[in-house]
Every structure is written in C-alpha cells, then in structure tokens.
mmCIF file of C-alpha atoms in Angstrom:
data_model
loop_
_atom_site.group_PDB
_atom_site.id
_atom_site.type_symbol
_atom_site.label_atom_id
_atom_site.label_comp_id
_atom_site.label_asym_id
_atom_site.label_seq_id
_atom_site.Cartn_x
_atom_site.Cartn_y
_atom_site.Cartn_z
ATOM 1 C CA UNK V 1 4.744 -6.575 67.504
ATOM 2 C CA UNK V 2 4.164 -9.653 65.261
ATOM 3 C CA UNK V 3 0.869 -9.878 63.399
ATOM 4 C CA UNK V 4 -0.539 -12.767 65.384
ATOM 5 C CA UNK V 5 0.183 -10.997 68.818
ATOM 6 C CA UNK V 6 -1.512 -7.985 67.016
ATOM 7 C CA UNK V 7 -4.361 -10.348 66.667
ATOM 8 C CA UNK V 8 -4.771 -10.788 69.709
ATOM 9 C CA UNK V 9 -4.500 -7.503 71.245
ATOM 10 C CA UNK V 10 -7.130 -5.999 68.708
ATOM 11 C CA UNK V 11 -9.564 -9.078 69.893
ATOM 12 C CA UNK V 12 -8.818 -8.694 73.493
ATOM 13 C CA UNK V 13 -9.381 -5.074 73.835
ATOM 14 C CA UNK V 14 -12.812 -5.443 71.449
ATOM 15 C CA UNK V 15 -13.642 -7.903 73.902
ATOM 16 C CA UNK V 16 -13.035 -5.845 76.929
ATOM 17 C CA UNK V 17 -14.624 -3.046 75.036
ATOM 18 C CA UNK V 18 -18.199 -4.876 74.502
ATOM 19 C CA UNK V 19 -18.449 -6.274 78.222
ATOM 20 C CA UNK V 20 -18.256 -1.957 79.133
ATOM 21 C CA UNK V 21 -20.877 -1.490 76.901
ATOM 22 C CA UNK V 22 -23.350 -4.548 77.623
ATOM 23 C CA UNK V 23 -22.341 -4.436 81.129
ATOM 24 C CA UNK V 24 -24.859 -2.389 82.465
ATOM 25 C CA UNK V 25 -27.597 -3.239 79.654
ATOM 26 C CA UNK V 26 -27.214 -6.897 80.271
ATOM 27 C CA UNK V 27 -24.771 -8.311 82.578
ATOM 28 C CA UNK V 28 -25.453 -6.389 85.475
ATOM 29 C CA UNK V 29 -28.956 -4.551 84.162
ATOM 30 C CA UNK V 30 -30.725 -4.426 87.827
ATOM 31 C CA UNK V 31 -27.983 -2.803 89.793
ATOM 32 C CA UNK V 32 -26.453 0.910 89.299
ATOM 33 C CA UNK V 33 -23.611 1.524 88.498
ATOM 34 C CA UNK V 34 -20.611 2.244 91.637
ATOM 35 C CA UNK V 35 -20.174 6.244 91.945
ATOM 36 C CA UNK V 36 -16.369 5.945 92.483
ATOM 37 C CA UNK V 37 -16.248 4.164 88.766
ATOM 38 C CA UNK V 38 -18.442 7.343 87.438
ATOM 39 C CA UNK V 39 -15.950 9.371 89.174
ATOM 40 C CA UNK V 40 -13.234 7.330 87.532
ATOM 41 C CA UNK V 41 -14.434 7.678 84.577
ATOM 42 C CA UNK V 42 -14.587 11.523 84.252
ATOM 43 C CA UNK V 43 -10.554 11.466 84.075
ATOM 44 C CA UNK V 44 -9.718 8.625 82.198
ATOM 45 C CA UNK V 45 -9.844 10.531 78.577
ATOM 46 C CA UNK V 46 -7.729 13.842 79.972
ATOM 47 C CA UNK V 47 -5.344 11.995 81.524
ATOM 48 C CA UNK V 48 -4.768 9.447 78.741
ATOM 49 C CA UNK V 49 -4.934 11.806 76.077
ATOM 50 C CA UNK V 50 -2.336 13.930 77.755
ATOM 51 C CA UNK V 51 -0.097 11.026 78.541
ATOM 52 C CA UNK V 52 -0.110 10.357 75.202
ATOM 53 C CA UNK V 53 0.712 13.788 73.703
ATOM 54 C CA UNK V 54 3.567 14.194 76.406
ATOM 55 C CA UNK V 55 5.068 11.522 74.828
ATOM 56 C CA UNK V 56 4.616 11.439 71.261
ATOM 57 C CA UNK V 57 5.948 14.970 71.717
ATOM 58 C CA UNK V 58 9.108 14.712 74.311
ATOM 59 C CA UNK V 59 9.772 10.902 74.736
ATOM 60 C CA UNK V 60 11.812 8.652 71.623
ATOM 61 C CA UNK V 61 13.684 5.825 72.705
ATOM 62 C CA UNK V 62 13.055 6.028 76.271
ATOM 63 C CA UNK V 63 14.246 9.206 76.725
ATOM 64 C CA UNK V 64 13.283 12.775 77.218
ATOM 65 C CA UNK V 65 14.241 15.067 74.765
ATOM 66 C CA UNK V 66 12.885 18.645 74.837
ATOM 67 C CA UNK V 67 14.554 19.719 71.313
ATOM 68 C CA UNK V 68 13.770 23.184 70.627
ATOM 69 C CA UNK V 69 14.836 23.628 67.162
ATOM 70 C CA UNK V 70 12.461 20.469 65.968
ATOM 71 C CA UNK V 71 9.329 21.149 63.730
ATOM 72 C CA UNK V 72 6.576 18.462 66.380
ATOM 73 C CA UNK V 73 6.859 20.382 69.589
ATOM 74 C CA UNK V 74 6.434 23.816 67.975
ATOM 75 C CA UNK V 75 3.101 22.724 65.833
ATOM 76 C CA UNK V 76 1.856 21.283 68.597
ATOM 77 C CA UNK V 77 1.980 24.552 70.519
ATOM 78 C CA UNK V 78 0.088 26.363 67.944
ATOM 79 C CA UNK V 79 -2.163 23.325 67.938
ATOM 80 C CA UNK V 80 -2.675 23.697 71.376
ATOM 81 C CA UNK V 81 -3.269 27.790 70.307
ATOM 82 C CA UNK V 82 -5.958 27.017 67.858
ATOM 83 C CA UNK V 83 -7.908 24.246 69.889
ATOM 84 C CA UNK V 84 -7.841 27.111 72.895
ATOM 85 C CA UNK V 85 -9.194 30.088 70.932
ATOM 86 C CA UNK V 86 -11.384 28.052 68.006
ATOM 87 C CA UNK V 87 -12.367 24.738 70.138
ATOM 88 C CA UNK V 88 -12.757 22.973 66.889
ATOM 89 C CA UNK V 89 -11.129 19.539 66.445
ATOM 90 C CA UNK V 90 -10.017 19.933 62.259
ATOM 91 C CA UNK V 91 -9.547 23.617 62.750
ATOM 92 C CA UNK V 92 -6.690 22.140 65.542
ATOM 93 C CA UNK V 93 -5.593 19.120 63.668
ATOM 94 C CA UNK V 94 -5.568 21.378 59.982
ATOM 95 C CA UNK V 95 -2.982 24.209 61.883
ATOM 96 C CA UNK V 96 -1.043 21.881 63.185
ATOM 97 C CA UNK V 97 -0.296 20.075 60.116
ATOM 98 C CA UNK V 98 0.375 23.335 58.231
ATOM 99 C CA UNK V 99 2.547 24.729 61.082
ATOM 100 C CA UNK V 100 4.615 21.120 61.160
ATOM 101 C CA UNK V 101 5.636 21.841 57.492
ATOM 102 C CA UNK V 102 5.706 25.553 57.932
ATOM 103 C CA UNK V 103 8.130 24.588 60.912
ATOM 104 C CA UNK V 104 10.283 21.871 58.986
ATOM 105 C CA UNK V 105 11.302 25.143 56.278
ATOM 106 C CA UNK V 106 12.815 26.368 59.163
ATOM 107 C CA UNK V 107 14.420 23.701 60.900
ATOM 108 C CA UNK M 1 -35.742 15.333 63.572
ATOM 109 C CA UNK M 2 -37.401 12.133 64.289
ATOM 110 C CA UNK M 3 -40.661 10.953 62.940
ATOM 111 C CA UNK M 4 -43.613 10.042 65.028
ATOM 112 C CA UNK M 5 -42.267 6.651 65.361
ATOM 113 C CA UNK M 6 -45.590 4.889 63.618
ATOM 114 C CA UNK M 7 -43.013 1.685 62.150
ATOM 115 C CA UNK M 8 -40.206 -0.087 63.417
ATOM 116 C CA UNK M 9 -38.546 0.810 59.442
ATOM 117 C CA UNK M 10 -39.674 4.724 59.914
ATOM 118 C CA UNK M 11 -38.215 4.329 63.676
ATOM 119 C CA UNK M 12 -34.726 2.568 61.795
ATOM 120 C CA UNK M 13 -34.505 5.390 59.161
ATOM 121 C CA UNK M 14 -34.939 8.143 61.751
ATOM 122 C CA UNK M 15 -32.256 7.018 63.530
ATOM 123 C CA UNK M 16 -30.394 6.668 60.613
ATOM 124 C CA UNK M 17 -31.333 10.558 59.277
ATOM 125 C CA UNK M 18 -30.305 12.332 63.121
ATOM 126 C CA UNK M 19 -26.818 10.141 63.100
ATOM 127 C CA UNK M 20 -25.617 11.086 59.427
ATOM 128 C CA UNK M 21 -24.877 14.884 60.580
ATOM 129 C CA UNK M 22 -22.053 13.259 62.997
ATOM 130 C CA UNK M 23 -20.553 11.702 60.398
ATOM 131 C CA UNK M 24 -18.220 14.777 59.339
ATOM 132 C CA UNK M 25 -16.873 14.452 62.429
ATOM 133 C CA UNK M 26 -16.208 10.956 62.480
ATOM 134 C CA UNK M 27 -15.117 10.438 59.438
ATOM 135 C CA UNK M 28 -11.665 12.826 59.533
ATOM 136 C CA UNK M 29 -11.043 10.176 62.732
ATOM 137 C CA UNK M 30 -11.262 7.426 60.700
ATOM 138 C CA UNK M 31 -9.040 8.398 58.059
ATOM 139 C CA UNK M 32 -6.517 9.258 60.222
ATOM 140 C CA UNK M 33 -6.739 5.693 62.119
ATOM 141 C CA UNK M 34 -6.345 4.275 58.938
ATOM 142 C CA UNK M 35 -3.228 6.079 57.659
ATOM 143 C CA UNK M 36 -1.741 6.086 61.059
ATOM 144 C CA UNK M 37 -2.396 2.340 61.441
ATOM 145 C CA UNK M 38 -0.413 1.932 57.941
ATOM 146 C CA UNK M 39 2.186 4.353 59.225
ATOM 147 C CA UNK M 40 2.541 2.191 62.607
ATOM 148 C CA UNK M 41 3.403 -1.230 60.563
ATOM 149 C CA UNK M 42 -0.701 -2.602 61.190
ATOM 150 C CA UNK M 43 -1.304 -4.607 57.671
ATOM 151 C CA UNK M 44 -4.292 -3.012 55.721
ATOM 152 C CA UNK M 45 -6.656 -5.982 56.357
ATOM 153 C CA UNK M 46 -6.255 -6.082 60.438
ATOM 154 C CA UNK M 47 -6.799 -2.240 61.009
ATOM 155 C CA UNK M 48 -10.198 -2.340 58.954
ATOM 156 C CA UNK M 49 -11.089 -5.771 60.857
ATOM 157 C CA UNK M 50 -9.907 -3.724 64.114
ATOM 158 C CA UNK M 51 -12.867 -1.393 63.216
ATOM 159 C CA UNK M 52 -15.024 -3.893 63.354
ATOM 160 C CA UNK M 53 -14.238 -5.239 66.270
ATOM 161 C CA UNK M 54 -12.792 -2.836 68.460
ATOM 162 C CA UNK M 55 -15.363 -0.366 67.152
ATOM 163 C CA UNK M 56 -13.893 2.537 69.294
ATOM 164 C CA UNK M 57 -11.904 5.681 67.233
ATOM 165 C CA UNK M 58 -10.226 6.657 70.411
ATOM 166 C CA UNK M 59 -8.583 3.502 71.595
ATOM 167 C CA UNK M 60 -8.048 2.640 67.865
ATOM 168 C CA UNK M 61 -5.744 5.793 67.813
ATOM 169 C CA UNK M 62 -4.354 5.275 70.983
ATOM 170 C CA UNK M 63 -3.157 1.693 69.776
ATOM 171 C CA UNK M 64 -1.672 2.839 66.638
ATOM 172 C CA UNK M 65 -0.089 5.748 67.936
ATOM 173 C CA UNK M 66 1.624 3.335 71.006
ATOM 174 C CA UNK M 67 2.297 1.151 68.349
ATOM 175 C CA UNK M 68 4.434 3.400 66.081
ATOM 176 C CA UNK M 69 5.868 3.667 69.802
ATOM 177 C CA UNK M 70 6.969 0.062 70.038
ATOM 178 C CA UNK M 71 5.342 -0.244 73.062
ATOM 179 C CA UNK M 72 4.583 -4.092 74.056
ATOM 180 C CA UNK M 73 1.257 -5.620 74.416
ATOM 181 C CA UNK M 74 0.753 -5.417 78.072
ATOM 182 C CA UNK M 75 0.907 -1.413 78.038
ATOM 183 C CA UNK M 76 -1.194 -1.143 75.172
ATOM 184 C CA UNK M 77 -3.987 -3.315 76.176
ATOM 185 C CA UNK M 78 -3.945 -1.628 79.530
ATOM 186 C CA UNK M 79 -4.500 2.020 78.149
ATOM 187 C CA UNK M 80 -6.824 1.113 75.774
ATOM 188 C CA UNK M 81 -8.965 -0.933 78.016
ATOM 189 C CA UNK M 82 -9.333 1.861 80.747
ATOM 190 C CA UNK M 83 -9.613 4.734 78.042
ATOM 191 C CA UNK M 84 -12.536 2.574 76.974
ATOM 192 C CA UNK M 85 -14.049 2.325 80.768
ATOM 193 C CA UNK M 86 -16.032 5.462 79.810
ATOM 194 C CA UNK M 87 -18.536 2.743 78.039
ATOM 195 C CA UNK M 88 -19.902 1.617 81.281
ATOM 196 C CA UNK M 89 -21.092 4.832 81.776
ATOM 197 C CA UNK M 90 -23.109 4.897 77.903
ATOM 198 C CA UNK M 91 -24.371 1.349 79.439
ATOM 199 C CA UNK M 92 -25.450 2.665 82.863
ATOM 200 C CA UNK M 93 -26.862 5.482 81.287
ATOM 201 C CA UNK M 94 -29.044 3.948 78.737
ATOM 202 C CA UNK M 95 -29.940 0.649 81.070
ATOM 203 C CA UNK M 96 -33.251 2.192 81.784
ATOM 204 C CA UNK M 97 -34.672 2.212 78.190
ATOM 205 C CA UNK M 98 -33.045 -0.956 77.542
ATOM 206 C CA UNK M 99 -33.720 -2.887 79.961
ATOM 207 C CA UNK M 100 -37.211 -4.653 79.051
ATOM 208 C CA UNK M 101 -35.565 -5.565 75.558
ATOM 209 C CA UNK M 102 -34.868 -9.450 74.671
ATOM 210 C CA UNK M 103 -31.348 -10.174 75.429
ATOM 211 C CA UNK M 104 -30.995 -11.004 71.554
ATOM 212 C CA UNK M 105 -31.560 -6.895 71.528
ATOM 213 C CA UNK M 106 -29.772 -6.148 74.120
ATOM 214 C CA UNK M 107 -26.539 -7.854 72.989
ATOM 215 C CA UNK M 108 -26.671 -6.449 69.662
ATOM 216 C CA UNK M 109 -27.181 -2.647 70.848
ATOM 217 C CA UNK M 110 -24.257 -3.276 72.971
ATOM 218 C CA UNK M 111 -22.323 -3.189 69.909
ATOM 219 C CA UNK M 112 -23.206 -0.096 68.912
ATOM 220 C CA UNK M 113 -22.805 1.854 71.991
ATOM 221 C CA UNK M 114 -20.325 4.251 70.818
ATOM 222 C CA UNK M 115 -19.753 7.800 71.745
ATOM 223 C CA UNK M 116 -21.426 8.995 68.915
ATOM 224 C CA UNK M 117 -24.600 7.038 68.376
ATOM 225 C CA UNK M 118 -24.941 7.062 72.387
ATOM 226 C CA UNK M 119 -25.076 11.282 71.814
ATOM 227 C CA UNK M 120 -28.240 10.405 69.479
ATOM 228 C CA UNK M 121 -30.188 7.884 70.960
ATOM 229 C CA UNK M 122 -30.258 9.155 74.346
ATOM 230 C CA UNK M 123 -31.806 12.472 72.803
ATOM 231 C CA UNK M 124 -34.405 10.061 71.543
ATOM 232 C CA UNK M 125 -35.388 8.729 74.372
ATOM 233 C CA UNK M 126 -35.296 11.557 76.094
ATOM 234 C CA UNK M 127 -37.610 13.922 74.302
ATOM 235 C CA UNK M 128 -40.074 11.122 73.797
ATOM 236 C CA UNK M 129 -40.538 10.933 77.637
ATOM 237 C CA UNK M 130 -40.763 14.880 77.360
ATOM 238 C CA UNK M 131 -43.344 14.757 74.829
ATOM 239 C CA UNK M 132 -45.579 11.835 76.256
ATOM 240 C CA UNK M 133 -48.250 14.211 77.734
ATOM 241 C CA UNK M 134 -51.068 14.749 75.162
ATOM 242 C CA UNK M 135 -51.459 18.002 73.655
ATOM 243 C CA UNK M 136 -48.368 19.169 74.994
ATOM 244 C CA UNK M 137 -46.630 20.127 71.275
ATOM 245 C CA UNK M 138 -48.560 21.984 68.802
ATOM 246 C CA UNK M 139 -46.141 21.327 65.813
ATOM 247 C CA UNK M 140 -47.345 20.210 62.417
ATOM 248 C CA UNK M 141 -45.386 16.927 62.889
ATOM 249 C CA UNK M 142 -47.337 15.291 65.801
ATOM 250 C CA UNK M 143 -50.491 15.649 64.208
ATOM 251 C CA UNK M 144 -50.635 12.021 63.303
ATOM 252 C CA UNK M 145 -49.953 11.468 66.997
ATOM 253 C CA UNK M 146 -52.504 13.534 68.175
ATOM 254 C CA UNK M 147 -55.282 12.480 66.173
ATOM 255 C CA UNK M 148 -54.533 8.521 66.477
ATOM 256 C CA UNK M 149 -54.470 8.941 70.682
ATOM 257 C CA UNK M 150 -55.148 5.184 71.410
ATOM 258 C CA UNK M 151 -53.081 3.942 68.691
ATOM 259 C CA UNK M 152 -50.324 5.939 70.150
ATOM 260 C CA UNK M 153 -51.026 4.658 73.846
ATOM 261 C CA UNK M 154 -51.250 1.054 72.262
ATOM 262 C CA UNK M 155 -48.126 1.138 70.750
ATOM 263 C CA UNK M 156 -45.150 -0.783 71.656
ATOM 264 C CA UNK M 157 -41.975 1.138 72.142
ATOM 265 C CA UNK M 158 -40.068 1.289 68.690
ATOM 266 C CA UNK M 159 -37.175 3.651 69.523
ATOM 267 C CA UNK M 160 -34.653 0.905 70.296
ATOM 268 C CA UNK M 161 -35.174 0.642 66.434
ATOM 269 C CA UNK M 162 -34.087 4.496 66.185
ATOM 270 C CA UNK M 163 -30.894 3.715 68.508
ATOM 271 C CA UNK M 164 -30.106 0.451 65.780
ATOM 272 C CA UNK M 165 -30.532 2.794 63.029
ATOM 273 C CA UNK M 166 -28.224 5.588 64.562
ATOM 274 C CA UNK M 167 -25.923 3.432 65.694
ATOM 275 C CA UNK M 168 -25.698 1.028 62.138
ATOM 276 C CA UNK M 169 -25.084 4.406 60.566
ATOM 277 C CA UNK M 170 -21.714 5.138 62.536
ATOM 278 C CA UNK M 171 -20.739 1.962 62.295
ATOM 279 C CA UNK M 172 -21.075 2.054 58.148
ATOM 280 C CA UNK M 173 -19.396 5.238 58.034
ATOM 281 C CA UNK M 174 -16.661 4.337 60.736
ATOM 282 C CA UNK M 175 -15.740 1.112 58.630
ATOM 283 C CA UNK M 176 -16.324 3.274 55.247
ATOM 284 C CA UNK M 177 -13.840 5.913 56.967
ATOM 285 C CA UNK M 178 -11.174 3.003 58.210
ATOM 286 C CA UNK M 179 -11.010 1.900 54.441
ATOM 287 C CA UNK M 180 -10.428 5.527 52.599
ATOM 288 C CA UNK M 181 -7.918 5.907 55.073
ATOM 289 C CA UNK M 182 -6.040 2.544 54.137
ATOM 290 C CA UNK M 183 -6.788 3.179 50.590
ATOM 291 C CA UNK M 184 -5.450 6.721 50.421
ATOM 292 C CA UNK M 185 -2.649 6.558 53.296
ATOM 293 C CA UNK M 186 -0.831 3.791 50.847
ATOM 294 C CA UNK M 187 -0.273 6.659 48.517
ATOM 295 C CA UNK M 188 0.988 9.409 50.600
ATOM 296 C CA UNK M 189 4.560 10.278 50.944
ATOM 297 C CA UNK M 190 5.819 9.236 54.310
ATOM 298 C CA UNK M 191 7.376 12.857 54.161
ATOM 299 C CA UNK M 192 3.961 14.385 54.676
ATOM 300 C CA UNK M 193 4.085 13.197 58.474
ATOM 301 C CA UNK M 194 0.352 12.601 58.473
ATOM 302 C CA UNK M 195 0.952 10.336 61.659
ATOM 303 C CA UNK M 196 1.276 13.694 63.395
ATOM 304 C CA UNK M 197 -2.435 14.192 63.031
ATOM 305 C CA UNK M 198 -2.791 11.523 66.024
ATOM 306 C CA UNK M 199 -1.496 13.670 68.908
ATOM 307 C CA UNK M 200 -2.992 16.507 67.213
ATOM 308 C CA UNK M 201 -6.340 15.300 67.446
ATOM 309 C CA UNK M 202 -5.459 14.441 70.788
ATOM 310 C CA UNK M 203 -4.702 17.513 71.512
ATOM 311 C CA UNK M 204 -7.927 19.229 70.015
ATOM 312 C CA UNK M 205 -10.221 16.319 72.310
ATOM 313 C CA UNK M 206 -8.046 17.193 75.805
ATOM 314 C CA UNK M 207 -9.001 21.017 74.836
ATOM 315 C CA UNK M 208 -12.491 20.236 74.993
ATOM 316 C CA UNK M 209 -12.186 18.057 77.837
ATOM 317 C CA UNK M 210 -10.714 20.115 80.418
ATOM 318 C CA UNK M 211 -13.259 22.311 81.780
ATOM 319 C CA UNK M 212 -12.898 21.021 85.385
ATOM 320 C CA UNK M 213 -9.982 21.683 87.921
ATOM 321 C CA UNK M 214 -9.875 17.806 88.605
ATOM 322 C CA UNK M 215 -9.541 17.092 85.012
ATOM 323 C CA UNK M 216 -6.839 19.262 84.706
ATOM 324 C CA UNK M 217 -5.208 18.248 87.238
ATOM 325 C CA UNK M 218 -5.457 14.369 86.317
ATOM 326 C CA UNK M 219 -3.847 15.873 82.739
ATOM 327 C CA UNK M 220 -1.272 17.369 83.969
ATOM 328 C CA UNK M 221 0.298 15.262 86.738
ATOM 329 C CA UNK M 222 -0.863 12.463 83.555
ATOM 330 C CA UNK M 223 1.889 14.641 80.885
ATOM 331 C CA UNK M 224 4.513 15.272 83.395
ATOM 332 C CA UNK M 225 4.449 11.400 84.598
ATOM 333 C CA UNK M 226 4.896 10.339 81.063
ATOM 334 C CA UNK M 227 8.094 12.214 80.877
ATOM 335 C CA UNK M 228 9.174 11.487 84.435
ATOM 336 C CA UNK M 229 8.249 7.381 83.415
ATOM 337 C CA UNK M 230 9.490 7.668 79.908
ATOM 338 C CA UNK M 231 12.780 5.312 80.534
ATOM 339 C CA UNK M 232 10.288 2.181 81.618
ATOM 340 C CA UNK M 233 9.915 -0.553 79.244
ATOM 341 C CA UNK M 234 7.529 -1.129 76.441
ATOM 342 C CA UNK M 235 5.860 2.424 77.491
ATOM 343 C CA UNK M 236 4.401 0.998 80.391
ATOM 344 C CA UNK M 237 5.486 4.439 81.790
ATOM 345 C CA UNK M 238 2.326 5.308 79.888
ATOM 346 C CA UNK M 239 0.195 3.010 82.098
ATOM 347 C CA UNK M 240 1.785 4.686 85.071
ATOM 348 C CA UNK M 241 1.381 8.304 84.428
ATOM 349 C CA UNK M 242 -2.175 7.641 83.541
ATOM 350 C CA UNK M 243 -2.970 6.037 87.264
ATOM 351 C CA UNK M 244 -1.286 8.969 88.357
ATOM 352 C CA UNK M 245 -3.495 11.226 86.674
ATOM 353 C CA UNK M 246 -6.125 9.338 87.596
ATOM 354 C CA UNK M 247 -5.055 9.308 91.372
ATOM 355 C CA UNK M 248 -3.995 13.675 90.914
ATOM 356 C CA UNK M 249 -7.822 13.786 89.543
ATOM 357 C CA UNK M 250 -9.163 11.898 92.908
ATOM 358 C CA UNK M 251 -7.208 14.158 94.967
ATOM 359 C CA UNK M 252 -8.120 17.011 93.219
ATOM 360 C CA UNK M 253 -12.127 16.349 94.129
ATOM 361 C CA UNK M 254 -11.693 15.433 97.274
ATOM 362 C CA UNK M 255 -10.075 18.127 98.316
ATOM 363 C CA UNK M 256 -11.830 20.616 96.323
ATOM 364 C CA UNK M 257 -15.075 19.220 98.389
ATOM 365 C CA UNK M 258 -13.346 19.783 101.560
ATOM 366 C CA UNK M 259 -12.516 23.611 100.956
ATOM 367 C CA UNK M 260 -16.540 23.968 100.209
#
C-alpha cells in the first residue's frame, strides 16, 4: 500500500475509532445504547482475533497451506498450550517465540 | 489507591498512580506494534503518528499484521473498524459519570477511552458511589473526609480529573512503547521473526476471551472461514469469516436461550 493511502487508512480508522468512544458520552449521551450492538460486541474480538491467527498461520498467497514440517504452525500450538494452562499473555507470546526457533533447528 | 480527591491536581496524579501498574502490560504491545509495523513496510514516523491517532493496540496490530498480508485498504479498514466497535460499549458504559461534563471535557476524555484506562476509571467511579455514605469506611485514609463532612458534600465532582490522569498515563506510555519498538526493531535481524509475536499475542488475548460457548463458536466458524475465504482478494476473506463468526456467535445465543 503506498504511504499516502496508508495515510489515509490510519486517519480513517482513528476517526471511526473516536466517534465509538464519544458516541455515547457526547453524540448520542441521552439515549442507551441498542442491546443487539452489546450483543455484537461480545464477539467481535474472538472472532477477529481468530480470523486473524487462521490466517497468518495457514493462508500465504491466497492459498491454504497446512505444512507440517514448518516451524509457525507448530509454535503456535504450544502457544496455544501455554496460554491454556498459564493464561498469561508474555508467558504465551515468550514460548512461542522460543518454540519458533527451537522448531526452525529442526525444520 | 486513590486519594480523597480534595484537588483537581491530587485527583490527576491519582489517576495517574492506579494506571502506571498496567503499563507492563501495555508496554510489551507496543513494542511489538512498533517492530511489526517496521517489519510490515509502515515508515517509522507514520506508525508512531498511528499511535497517536488511532490510539488502539489491538487494531494497530491487526493493521500491521494485514498489512505484512498485502491486504488492500477496504479489508483493513473494515476489520479494524468493527474490532474497534467494542468502544461504544467503554462510551455507553461510562455515559453516566460523564454526562454533566462540558463538551470541551467530554471530547477530550473521548480520546482516552481505551481498554486500559476505561479498566481504571470505571473502578473510580465506582467505589466512590460505594463509599458516599458517611461513616461507612473506617480506614486511616478517609479521615480527612470524615472530619471535613460539608466540605466533602460541597465539593464538586473531581474524578473526571482521575479518568484524565489514568488515561494521559497510557497514552504516554503507549506512544513511549510505539517509539522503543521503532527504535529497537531497526536493529533486529529480520531472522529473529519477531513479527511472529503478532498472532502470538493474538493467540494469548482469544485464550482469555473464550469463556462463553457463543464466543467460541463465533471463533471458530471465524478460523475455519478464513481458510475456507482465503483465495478472495486483498484478504477481504478476512472481513467475511469475521461476519460469519459474528453471525455463528448470534446463532449460538439464540439458540442456547431456546434450550433453557
């Protein structure tokens, strides 16, 4: 993406960002707020997050690739280990990194 | 934690003092936007300015790590903006205590209604209202409080002072963060692969996140539609599997409320 389209996307989602957060302070202050947008809201960060980590993991170049002797997938399984037993974000993001180099010996 | 809230300044540094803790959290998040962002292509002096403006760690990794994709604008913009959808809720949530503020206040508050300092100042506000009957704490630190009753009464309402102070204080360590990121992630080898510490981190925050059926149900169908979606241009497949997820999380409610 060029640096002036850049630009604009960082501005454009700030913008968008700071109408969420004044819209119910100051835009829209005497009314509550819909219940099917709280229940919207609930599901936004799991599903994003996992969309995300799907495809950093199994998608490059528009395709799926489900490579089982490369180092990502394989960290990010004992990431997903650690952040089960220790529920500790750098205790996660720490074994991964050290299992991704541990991995890449092997591979 | 907070003081008895006798100065707008003592109300400012309060909030300031109860934020810093959350700063060790933050901060790794920051550093990893800013190498990331330096990994994806983003010159130096755009991803600090997007930590000004966009102000969100979340998004700001989401961006980068689409980015690094090549996924196009549209895409991007779209996931970002809904991931950030969860601010209307902060906003909703701390409307009542905000609401009799100036609208100079109230605009600049807005600003620094993040995740973090939102976690803070609604404590704040919160334990003031549980504390407003007289007597009802015995501890050493109201004593000014209860001893000063009708200067207490009199007062005006100072803690929106506290939530400027807590939420200044993420915002100087977020853009403090953003920059040791840039500085350092210029030196690192490229062979370290520190750009894998965005999914990770993604990975750690879904972990805490799915506690609820519906949530992981909006993740899953979410993962598997990002594979089934992959071949769609600039990653709008992304966009996709999330309103699936979203949709799959819907479902998931609705029908768990039926079987009760």
């Amino acid at each position: 993406m060029s640096t002036p389209a850049l630009i604009l996307l960082l501005v454009l989602v700030g913008a968008l960002t700071y109408l969420y957060r004044y819209a119910m302070i100051g835009l829209f202050a005497s009314r509550n707020l819909p219940a099917w947008l709280h229940a919207l809201c609930r599901h936004i960060a799991p599903a994003s997050f996992a969309a995300l980590t799907a495809s950093a993991l199994f998608v490059a170049g528009g395709e799926v690739h489900f490579a089982v002797d490369s180092a990502r997938p394989w960290a990010a399984l004992v990431a997903v280990l650690v952040a089960w037993r220790t529920r500790n974000v750098l205790a996660t993001i720490g074994a991964g990194m050290a299992a991704l180099h541990l991995f890449k010996l092997v591979f | 934690m907070a003081g008895s809230g006798t100065s707008a300044g003592a109300e400012f540094l309060a909030g300031c003092r109860d934020e810093a803790p959350l700063l060790l959290g933050v901060a790794p998040f920051g550093m990893i936007y800013g190498i990331a962002a330096l990994s994806a292509g983003v010159p130096a002096w755009l991803a600090q300015l997007a930590s000004a403006v966009v102000f969100a760690g979340a998004a700001q990794l989401v961006i980068v790590q689409m980015l690094a994709a090549g996924a196009g604008f549209l895409p991007i913009a779209l996931t970002s903006g809904l991931l950030n959808l969860r601010h209307v809720l902060y906003s909703a949530s701390m409307a009542e205590y905000v609401r009799h503020l100036p609208r100079r206040w109230r605009l600049l508050l807005a600003y620094v209604l993040t995740d973090e300092a939102y976690a803070v100042a609604v404590l704040r506000y919160q334990r003031r209202e549980a504390a407003t009957p007289p007597h009802g704490e015995s501890g050493a630190s109201r004593n000014t409080a209860s001893t000063q009753p009708v200067d207490n009464a009199a007062h005006a309402d100072l803690r929106h002072w506290y939530f400027l102070g807590a939420g200044f204080t993420l915002w100087a360590g977020w853009q403090l963060s953003t920059a040791a990121g840039l500085l350092f992630g210029a030196t690192i080898p490229a062979a370290w692969e520190l750009d894998f510490a965005v999914p990770l981190t993604f990975i750690a925050l879904l972990t805490l996140l799915l506690r609820e059926r519906a949530g992981q149900a909006a993740a899953l169908v979410a993962a598997l539609g990002a594979l089934a979606f992959a071949a769609l241009p600039y990653k709008l497949g992304l966009v996709a599997a999330i309103l699936l997820g979203l949709a799959a999380g819907a479902w998931t409610v609705h029908r768990l409320e039926r079987a009760r």
